mmCIF file of C-alpha atoms in Angstrom:
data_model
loop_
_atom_site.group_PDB
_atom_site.id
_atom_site.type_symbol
_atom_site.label_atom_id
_atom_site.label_comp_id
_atom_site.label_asym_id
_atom_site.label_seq_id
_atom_site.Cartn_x
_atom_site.Cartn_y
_atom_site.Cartn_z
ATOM 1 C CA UNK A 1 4.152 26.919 -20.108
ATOM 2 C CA UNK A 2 6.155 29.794 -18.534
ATOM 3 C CA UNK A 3 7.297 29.105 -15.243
ATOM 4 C CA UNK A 4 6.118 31.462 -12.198
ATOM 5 C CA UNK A 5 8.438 33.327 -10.424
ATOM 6 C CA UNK A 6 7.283 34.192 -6.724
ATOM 7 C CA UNK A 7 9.233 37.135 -5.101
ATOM 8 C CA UNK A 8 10.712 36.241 -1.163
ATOM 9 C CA UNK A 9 9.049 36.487 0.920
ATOM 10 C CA UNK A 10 10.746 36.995 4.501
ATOM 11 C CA UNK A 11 9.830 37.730 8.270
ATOM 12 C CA UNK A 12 9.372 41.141 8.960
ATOM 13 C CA UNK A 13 7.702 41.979 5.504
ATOM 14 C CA UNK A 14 5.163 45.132 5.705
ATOM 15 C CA UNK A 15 1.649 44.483 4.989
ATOM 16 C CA UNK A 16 -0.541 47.020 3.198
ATOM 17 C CA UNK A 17 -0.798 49.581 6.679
ATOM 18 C CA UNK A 18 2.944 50.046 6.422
ATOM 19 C CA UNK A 19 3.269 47.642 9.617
ATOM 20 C CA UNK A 20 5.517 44.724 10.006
ATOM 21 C CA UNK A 21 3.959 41.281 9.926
ATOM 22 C CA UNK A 22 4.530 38.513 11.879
ATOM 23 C CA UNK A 23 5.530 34.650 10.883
ATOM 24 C CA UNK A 24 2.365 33.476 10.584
ATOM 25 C CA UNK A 25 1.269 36.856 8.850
ATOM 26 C CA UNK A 26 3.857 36.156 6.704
ATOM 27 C CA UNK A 27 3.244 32.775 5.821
ATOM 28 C CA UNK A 28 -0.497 33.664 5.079
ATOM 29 C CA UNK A 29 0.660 36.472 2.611
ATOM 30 C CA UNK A 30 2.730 34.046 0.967
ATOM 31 C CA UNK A 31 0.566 31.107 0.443
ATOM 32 C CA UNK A 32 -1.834 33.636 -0.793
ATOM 33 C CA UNK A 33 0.557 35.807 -3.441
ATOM 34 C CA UNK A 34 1.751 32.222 -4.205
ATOM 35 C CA UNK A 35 -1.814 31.330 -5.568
ATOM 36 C CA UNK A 36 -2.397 34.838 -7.710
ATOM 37 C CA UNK A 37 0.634 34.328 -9.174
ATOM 38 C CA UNK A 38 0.252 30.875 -10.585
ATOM 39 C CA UNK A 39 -3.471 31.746 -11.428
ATOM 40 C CA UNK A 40 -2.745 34.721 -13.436
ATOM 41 C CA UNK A 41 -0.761 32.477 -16.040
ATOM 42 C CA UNK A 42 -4.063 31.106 -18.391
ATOM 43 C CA UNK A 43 -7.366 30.915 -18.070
ATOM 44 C CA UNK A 44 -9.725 32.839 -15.655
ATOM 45 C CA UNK A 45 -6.922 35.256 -13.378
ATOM 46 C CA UNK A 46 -8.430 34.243 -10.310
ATOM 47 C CA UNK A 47 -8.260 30.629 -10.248
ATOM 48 C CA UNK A 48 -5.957 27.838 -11.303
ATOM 49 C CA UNK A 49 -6.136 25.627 -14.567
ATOM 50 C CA UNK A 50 -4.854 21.806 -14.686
ATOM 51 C CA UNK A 51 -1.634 23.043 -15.957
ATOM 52 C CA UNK A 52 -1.518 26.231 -13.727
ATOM 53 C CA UNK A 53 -2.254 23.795 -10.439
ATOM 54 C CA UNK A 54 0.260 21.224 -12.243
ATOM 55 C CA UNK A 55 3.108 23.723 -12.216
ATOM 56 C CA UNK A 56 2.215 25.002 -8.525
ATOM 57 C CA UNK A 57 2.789 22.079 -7.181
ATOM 58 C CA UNK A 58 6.080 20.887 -9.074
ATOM 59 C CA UNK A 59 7.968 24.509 -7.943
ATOM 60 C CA UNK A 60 6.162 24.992 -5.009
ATOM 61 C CA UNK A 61 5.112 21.882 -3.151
ATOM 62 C CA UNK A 62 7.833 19.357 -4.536
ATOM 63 C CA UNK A 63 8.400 17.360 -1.599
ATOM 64 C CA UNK A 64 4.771 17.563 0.178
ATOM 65 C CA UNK A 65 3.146 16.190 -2.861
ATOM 66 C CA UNK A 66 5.535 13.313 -3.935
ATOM 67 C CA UNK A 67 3.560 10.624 -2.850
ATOM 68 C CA UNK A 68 0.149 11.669 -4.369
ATOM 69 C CA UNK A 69 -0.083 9.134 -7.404
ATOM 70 C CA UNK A 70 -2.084 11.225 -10.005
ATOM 71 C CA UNK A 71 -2.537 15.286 -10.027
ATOM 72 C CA UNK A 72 -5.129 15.274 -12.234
ATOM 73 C CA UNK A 73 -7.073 13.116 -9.682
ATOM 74 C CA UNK A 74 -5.989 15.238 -6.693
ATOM 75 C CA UNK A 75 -7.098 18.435 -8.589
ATOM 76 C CA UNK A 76 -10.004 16.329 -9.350
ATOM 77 C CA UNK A 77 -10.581 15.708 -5.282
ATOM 78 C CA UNK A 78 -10.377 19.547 -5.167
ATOM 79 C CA UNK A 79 -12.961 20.913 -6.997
ATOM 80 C CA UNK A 80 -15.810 21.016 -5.456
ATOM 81 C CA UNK A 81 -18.109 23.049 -8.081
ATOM 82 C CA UNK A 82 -16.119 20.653 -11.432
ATOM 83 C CA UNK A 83 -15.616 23.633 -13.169
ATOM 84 C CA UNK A 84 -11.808 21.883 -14.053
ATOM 85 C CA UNK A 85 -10.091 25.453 -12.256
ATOM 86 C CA UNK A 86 -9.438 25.761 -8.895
ATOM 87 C CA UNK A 87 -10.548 28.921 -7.109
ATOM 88 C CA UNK A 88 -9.073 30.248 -4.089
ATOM 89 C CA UNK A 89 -10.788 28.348 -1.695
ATOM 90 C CA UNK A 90 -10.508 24.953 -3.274
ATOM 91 C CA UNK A 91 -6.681 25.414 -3.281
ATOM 92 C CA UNK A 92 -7.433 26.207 0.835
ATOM 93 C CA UNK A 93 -8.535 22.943 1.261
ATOM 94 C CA UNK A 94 -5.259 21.505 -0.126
ATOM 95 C CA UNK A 95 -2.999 23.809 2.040
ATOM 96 C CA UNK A 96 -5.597 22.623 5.042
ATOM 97 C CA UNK A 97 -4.842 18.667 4.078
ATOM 98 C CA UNK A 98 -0.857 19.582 3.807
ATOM 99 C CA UNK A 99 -1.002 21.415 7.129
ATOM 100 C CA UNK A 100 -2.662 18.494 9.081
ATOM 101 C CA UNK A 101 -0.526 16.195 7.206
ATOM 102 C CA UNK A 102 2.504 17.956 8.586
ATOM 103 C CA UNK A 103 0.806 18.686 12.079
ATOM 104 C CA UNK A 104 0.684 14.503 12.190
ATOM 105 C CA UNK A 105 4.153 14.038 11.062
ATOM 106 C CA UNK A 106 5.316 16.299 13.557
ATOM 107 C CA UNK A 107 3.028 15.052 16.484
ATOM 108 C CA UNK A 108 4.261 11.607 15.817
ATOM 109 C CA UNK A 109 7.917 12.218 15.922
ATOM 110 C CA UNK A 110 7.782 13.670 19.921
#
């Protein structure tokens, strides 16, 4: 499988008015450009195969997803329709679960 390059990213990037975005802008755009790129590799363009979500998650999500014993499961978890693809919002649901993961982490080291 070809591996998916993502451009950077970085603060300050303009969004589609011409106007600068913020962080969090930022970090929305990215999570989202991150998805259409991995999706448009096989299968349907808008959503992510077992291999597509595979690959995703070994470049992109490395050291977030160590500990999760079985992908395939995890994808599994994921998709809520069992089409075996992941569409947009059924990858939202993992960013949500990494998010509150890290928002626990974080809480619990004050």
């Amino acid at each position: 499988m070809a591996t998916a390059e993502v451009t950077e990213v970085t603060e300050g990037t303009e969004g589609t008015e011409g106007t600068k975005l913020t962080e969090l802008e930022t970090a929305i755009e990215r999570i989202v450009t991150v998805f259409f790129t991995f999706a448009a590799q096989e299968g349907k363009k808008g959503t992510l195969t077992t291999g597509e979500f595979k690959e995703l998650v070994r470049l992109q999500l490395p050291n977030l997803m160590k500990d999760v014993p079985s992908l395939e499961e995890k994808m599994s978890e994921l998709d809520v329709n069992n089409d075996e693809e992941l569409r947009f919002g059924e990858y939202w649901r993992l960013i949500g679960e990494l998010a509150k993961a890290m928002r626990r982490e974080k809480a619990g080291k004050k």
